[in-house]
mmCIF file of C-alpha atoms (C1' of nucleotides) in Angstrom:
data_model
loop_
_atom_site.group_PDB
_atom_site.id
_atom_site.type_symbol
_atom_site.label_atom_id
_atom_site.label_comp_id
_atom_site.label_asym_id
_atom_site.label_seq_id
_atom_site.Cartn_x
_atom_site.Cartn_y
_atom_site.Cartn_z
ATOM 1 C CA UNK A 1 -24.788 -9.390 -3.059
ATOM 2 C CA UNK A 2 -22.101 -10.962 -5.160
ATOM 3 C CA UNK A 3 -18.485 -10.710 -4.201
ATOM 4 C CA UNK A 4 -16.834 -8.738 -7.014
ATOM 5 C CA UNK A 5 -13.593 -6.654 -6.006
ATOM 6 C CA UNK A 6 -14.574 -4.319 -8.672
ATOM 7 C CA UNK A 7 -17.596 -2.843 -6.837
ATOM 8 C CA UNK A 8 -16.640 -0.567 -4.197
ATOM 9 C CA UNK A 9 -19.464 -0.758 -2.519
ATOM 10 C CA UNK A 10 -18.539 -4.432 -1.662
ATOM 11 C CA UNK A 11 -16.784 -5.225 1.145
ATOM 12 C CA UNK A 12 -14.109 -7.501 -1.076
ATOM 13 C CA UNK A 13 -12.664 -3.827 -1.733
ATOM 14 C CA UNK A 14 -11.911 -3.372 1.345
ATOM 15 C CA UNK A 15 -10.193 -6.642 1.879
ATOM 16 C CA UNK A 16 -8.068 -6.798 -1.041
ATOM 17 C CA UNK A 17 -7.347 -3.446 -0.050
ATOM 18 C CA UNK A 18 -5.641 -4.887 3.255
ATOM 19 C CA UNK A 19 -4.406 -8.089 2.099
ATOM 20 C CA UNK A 20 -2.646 -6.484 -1.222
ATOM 21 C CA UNK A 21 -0.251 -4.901 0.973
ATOM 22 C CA UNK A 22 3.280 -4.965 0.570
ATOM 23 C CA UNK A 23 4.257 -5.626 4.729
ATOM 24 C CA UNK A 24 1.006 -8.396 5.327
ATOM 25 C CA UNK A 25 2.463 -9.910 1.825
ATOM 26 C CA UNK A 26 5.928 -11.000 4.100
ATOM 27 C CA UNK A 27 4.516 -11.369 7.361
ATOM 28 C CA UNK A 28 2.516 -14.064 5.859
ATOM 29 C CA UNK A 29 4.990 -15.665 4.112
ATOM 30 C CA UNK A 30 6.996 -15.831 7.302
ATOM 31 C CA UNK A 31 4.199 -16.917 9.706
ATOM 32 C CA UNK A 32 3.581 -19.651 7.251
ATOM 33 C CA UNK A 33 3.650 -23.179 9.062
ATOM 34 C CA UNK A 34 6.045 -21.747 12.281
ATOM 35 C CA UNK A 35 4.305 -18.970 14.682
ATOM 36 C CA UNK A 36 6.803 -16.492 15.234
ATOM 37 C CA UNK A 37 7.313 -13.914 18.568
ATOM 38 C CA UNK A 38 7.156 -10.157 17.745
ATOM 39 C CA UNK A 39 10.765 -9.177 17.646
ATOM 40 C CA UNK A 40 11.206 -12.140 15.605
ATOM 41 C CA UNK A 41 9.244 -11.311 13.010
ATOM 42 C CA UNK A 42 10.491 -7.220 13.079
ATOM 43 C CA UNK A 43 14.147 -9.118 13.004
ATOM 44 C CA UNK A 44 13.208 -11.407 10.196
ATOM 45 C CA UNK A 45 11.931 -7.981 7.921
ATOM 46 C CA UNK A 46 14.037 -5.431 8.370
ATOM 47 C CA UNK A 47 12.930 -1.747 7.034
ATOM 48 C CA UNK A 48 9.666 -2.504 9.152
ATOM 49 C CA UNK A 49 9.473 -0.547 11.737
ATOM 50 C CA UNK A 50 7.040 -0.944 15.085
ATOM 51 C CA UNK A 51 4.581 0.948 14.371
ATOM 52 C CA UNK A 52 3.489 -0.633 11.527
ATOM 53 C CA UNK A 53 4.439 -3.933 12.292
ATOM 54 C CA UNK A 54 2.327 -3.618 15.507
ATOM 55 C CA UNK A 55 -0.614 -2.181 13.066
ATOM 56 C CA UNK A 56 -0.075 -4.783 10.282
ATOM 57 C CA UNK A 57 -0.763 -7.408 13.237
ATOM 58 C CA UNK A 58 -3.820 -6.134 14.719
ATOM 59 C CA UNK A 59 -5.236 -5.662 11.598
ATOM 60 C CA UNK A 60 -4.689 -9.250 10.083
ATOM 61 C CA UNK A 61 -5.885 -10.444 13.807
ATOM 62 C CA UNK A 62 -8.926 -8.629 13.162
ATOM 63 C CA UNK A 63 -9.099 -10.179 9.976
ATOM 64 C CA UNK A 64 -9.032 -13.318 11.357
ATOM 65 C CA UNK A 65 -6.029 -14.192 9.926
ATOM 66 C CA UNK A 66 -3.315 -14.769 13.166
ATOM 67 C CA UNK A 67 -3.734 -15.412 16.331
ATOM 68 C CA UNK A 68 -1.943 -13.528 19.106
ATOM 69 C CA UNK A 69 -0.821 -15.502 22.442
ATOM 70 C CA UNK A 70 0.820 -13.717 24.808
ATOM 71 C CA UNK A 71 2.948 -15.759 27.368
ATOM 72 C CA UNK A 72 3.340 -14.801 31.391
ATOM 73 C CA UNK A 73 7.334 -15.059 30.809
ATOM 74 C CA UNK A 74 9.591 -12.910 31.979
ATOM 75 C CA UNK A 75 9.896 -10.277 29.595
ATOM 76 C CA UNK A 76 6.195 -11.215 28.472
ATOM 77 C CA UNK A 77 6.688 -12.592 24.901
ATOM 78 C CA UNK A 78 4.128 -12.659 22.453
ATOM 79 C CA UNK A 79 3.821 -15.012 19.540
ATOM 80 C CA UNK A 80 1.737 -15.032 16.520
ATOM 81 C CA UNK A 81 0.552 -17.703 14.172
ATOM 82 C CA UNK A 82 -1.575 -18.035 11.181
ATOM 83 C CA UNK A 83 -4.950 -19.582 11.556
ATOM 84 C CA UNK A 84 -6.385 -22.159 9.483
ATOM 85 C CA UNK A 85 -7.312 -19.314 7.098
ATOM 86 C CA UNK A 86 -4.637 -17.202 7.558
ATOM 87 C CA UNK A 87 -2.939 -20.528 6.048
ATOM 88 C CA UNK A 88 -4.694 -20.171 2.910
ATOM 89 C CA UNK A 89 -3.910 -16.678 2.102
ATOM 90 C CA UNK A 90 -0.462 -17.230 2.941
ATOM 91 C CA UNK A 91 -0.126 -19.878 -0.008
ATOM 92 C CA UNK A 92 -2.034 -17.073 -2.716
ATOM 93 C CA UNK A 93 0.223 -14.141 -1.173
ATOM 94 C CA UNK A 94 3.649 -16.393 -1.459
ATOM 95 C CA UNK A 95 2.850 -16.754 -5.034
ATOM 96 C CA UNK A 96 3.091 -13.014 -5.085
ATOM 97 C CA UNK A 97 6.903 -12.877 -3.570
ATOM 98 C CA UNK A 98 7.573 -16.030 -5.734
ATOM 99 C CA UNK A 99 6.720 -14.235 -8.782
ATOM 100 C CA UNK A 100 8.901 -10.762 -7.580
ATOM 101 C CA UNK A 101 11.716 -13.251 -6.889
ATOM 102 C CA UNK A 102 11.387 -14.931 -9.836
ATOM 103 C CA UNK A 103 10.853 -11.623 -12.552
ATOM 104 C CA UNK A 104 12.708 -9.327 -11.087
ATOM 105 C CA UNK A 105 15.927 -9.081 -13.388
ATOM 106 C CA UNK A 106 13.265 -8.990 -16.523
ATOM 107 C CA UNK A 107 11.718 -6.396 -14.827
ATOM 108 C CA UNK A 108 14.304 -4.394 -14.237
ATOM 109 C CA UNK A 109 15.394 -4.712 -17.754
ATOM 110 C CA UNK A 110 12.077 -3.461 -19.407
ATOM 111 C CA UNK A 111 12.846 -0.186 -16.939
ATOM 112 C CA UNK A 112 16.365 0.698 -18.116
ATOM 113 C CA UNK A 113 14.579 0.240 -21.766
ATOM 114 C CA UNK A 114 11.977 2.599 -20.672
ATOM 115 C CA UNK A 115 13.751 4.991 -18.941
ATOM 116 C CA UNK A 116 16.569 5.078 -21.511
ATOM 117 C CA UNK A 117 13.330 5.375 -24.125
ATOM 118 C CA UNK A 118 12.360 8.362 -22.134
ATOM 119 C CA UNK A 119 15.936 10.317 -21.865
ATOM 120 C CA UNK A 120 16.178 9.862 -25.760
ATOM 121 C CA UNK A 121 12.631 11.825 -26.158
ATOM 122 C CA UNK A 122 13.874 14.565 -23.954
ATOM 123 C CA UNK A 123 16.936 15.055 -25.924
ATOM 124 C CA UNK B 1 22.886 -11.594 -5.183
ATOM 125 C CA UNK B 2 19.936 -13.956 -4.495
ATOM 126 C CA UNK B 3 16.331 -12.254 -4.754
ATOM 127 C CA UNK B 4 15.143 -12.599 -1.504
ATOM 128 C CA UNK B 5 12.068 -10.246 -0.587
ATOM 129 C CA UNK B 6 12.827 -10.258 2.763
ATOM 130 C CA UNK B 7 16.190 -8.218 2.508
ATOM 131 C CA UNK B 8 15.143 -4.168 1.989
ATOM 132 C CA UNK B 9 18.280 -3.803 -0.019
ATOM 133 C CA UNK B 10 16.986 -6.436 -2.783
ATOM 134 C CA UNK B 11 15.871 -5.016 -5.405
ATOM 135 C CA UNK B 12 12.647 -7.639 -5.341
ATOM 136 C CA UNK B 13 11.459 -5.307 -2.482
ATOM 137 C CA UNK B 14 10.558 -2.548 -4.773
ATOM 138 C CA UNK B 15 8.890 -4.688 -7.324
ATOM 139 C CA UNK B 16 6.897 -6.701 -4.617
ATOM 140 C CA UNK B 17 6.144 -3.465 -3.316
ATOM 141 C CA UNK B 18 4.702 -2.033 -6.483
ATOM 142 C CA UNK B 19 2.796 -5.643 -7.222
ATOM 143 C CA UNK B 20 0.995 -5.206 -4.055
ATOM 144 C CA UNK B 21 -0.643 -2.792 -4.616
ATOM 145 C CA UNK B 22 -5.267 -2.622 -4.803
ATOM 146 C CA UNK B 23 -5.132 -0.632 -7.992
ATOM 147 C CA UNK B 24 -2.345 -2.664 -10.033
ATOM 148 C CA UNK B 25 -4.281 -5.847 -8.762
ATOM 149 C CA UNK B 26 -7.432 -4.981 -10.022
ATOM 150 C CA UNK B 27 -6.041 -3.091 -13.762
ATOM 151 C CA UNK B 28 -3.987 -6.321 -14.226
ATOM 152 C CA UNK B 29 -6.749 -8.565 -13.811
ATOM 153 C CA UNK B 30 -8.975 -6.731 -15.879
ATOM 154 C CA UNK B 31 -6.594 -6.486 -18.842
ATOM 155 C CA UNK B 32 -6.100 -10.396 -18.697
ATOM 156 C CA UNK B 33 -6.385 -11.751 -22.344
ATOM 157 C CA UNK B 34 -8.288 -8.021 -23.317
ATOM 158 C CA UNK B 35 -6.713 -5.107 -24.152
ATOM 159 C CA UNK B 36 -8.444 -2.105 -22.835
ATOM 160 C CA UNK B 37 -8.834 1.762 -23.352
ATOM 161 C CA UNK B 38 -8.259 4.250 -20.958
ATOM 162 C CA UNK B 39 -11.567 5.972 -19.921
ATOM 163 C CA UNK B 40 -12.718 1.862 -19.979
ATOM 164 C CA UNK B 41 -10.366 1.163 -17.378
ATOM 165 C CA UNK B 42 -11.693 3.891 -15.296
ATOM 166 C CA UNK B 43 -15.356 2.689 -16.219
ATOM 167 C CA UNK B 44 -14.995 -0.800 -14.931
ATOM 168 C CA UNK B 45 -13.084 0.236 -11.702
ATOM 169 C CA UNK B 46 -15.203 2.859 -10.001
ATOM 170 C CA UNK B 47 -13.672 4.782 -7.378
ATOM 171 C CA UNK B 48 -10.063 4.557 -9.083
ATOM 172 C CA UNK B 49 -9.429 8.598 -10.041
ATOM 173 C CA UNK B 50 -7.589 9.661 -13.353
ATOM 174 C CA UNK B 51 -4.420 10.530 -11.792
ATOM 175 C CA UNK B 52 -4.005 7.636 -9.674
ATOM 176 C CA UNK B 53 -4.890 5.313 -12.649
ATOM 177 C CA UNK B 54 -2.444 7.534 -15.160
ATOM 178 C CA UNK B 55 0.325 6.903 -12.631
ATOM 179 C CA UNK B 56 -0.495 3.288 -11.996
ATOM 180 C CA UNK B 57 -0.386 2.712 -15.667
ATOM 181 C CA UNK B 58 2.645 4.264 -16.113
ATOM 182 C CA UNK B 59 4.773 2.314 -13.553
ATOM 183 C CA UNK B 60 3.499 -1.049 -15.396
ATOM 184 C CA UNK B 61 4.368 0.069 -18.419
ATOM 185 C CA UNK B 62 7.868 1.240 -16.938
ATOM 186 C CA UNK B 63 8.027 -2.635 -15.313
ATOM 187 C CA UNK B 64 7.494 -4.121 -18.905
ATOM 188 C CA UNK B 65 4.060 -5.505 -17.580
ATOM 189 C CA UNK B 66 2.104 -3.674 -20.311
ATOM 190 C CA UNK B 67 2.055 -1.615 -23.403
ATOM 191 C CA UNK B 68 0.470 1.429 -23.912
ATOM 192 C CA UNK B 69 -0.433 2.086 -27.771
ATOM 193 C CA UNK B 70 -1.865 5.613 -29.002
ATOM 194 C CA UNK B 71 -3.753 5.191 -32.267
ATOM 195 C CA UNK B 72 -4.452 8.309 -34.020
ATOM 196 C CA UNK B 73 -8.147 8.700 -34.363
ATOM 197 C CA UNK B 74 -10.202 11.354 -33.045
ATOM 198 C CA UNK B 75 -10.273 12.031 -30.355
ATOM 199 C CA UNK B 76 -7.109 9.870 -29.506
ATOM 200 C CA UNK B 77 -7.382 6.662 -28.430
ATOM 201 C CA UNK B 78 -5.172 4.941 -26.174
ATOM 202 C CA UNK B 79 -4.986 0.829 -25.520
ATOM 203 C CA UNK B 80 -3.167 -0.900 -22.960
ATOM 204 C CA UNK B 81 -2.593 -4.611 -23.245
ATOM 205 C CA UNK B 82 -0.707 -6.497 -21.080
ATOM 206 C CA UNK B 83 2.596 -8.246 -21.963
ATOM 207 C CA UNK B 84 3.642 -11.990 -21.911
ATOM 208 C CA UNK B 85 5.434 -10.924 -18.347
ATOM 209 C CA UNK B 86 2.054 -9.363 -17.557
ATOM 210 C CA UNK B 87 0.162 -11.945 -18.101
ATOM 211 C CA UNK B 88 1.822 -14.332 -16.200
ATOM 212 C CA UNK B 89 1.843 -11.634 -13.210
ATOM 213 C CA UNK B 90 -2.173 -11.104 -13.826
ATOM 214 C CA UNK B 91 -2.622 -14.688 -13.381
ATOM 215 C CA UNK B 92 -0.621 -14.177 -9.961
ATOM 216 C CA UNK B 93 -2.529 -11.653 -8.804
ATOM 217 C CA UNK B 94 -5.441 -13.139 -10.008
ATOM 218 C CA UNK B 95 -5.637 -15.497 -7.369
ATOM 219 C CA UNK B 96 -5.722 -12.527 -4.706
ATOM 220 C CA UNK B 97 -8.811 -11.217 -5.921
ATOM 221 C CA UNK B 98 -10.177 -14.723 -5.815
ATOM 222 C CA UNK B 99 -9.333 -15.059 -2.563
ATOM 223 C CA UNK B 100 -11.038 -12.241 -1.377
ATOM 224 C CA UNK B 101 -14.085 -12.663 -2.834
ATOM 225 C CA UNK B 102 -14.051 -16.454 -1.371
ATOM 226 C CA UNK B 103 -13.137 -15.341 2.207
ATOM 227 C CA UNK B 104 -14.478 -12.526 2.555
ATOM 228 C CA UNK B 105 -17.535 -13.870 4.120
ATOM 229 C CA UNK B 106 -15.185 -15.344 6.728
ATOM 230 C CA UNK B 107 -12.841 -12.458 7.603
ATOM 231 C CA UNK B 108 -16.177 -10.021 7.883
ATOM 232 C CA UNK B 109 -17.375 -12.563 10.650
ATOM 233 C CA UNK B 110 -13.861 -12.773 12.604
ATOM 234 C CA UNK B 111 -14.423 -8.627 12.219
ATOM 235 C CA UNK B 112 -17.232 -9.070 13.931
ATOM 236 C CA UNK B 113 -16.027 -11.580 16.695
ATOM 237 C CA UNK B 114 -12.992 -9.292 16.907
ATOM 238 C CA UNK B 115 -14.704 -6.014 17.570
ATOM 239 C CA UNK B 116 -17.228 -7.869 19.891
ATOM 240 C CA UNK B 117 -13.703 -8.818 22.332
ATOM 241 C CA UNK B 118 -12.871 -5.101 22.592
ATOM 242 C CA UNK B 119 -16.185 -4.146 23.047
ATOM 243 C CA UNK B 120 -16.764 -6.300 26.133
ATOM 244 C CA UNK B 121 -13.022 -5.228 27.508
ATOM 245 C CA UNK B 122 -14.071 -1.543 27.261
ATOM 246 C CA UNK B 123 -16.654 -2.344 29.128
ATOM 247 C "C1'" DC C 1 -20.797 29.101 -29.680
ATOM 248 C "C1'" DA C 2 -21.066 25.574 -26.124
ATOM 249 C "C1'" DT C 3 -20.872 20.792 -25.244
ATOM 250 C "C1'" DT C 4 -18.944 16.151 -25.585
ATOM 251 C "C1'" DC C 5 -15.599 12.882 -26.012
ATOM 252 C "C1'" DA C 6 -10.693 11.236 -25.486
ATOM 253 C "C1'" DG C 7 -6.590 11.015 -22.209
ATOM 254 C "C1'" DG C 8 -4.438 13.104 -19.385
ATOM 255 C "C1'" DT C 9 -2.081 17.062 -15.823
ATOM 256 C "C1'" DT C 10 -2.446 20.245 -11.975
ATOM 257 C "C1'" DT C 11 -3.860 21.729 -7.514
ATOM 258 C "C1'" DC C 12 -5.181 21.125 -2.990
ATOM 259 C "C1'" DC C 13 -6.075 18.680 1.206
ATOM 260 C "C1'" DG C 14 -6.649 14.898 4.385
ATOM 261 C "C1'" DA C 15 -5.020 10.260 5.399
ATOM 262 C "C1'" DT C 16 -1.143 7.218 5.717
ATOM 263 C "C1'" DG C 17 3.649 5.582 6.609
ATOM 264 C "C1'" DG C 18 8.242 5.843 8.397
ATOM 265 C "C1'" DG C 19 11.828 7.392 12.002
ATOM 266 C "C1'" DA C 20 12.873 8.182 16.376
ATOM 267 C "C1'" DA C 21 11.870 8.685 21.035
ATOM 268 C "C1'" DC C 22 9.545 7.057 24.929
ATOM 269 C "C1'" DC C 23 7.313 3.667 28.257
ATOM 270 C "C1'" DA C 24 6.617 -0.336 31.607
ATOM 271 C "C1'" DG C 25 8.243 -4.436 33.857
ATOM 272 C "C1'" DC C 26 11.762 -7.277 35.037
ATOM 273 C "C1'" DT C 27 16.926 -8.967 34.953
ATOM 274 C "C1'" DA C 28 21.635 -9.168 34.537
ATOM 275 C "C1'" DT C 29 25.786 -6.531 34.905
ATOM 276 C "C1'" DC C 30 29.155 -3.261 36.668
ATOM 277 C "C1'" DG D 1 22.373 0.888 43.394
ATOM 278 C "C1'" DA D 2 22.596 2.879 38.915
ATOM 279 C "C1'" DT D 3 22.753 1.333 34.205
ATOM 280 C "C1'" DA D 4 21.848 -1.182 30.421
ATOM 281 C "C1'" DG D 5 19.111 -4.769 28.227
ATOM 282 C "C1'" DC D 6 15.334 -7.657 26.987
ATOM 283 C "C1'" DT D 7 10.281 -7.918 25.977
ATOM 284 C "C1'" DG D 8 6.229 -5.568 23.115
ATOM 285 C "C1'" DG D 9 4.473 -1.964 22.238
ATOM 286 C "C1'" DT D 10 2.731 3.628 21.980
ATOM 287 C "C1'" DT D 11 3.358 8.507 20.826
ATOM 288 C "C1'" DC D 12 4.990 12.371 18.179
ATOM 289 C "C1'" DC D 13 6.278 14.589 14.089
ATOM 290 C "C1'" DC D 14 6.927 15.125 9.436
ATOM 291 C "C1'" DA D 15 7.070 13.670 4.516
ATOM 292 C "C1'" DT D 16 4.858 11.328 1.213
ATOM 293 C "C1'" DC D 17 0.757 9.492 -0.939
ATOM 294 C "C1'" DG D 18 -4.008 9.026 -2.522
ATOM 295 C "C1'" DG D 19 -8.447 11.060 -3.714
ATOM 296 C "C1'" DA D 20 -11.593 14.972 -5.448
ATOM 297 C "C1'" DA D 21 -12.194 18.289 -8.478
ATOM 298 C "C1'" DA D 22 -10.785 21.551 -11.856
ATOM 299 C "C1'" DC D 23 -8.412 22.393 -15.991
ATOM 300 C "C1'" DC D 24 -6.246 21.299 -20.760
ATOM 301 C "C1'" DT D 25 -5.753 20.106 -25.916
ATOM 302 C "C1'" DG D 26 -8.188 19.182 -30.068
ATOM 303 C "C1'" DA D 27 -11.660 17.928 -33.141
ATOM 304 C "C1'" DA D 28 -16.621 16.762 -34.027
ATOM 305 C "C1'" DT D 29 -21.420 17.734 -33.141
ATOM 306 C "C1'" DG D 30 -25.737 20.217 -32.261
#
DNA sequence: CATTCAGGTTTCCGATGGGAACCAGCTATC
DNA sequence: GATAGCTGGTTCCCATCGGAAACCTGAATG
C-alpha cells in the first residue's frame, strides 16, 4: 500500500494523528540537539501538566522517536533524547512553531476583522 | 512581548495549538494552489464528519488562513480557497504529512520493537 | 410526492485532556 | 525524629472535545 495521509485506512493517519499534536510539537523542539531530564522538560513548558507529559513521552518512545535512560542517582533521574529520527521530525515540527511565531500578529488581525465582521451581522 | 511558544500566556500558544491539529493539516494541504467545495472536502478526507469539518473551516477562516465564498447557484455552492497567509502555512504543514508518509515505515517497526519490550517484561 | 443534491446544525455519547492529589524512595533540615 | 523536598511518575474526577447519525432549508428531478 501507498502511504497517503488521506486514507484512513493507512497507518500514516494514525501517525500524523500523533505527531500533529500541539504538546509533541514543543517537546520536540526542546529535545532538539540537548536530551533533557523529566522535570526539565515539564519546567521548560509550563501549562503541561504530568499526566500528559508522562503520556506524550511514552508515546513518542513508542514511536521511536526518544529514548528514555533512567539513571541509578539519588532521586533516580530520567533523561530523554531524540533519536536519529526523532531528529528529523524535530526539524519539520520546528517549522511549525517558527511559522506560529512568526504569523501570529497577522493572525490575530484577520480575527478581530472577523469577529468584528460577525458582531456587525448580528446587529 | 516576544512570541515564544513555549510561554502559555503567548498568544502563539493558541495559534500553534490550532495549527496542530490532523484535520487543519490535512484541509490545508488539500486546498494548496486549488480551491475546493465543501461536500469535496469531505469527499477527499474520509472519516472527517460534517461538523468537525464545518468547525475546522470556520476557525481558518477566523485565522485569515482561508476564504469561504458562497455563490448563488442551486443548490448553493460554497468554495474555500486558501489565502496568501494560508498558503505559506500549507506549505508548513505540508512537510508534516510528508514526513509521515516517509517514516512511517520506521516508527511502525520501533512500534513493534516497543511493544515486543513490554511484552517480554510482562512476562 | 419522494428523492437528491448542496452546506450545514443539532443531539447524543464515548474518548480525551487538564487539575489536583497521591505515591515511593531517599535526603537535608529543623 | 518528624517534616519538607527532590526525583518521576500514577490515579481520580470532571469538563471539554470529537465522531456518528439525524435533521434542516430549498430547489430541481423523476
Amino acid at each position: 500500500m501507498q502511504p497517503d495521509a488521506y486514507n484512513p485506512a493507512c497507518a500514516t493517519r494514525l501517525v500524523l494523528d500523533r505527531i500533529a499534536d500541539k504538546w509533541a510539537v514543543l517537546i520536540l523542539g526542546l529535545l532538539a540537539g540537548r536530551p533533557t531530564r523529566f522535570n526539565a522538560i515539564r519546567r521548560a513548558v509550563p501549562g503541561l501538566s504530568q499526566k500528559v507529559l508522562a503520556e506524550t513521552l511514552r508515546r513518542l518512545e513508542r514511536d521511536g522517536l526518544l529514548t528514555r535512560t533512567a539513571f541509578a542517582t539519588v532521586p533516580v533521574t530520567v533523561e530523554y533524547a531524540l533519536t536519529p529520527l526523532g531528529e528529523t521530525l524535530a526539524e519539520t515540527v520546528d517549522a511549525l512553531r517558527v511559522w506560529a511565531e512568526t504569523h501570529i500578529v497577522a493572525v490575530q488581525a484577520a480575527q478581530r476583522a472577523y469577529d468584528a465582521r460577525i458582531a456587525d451581522q448580528a446587529a
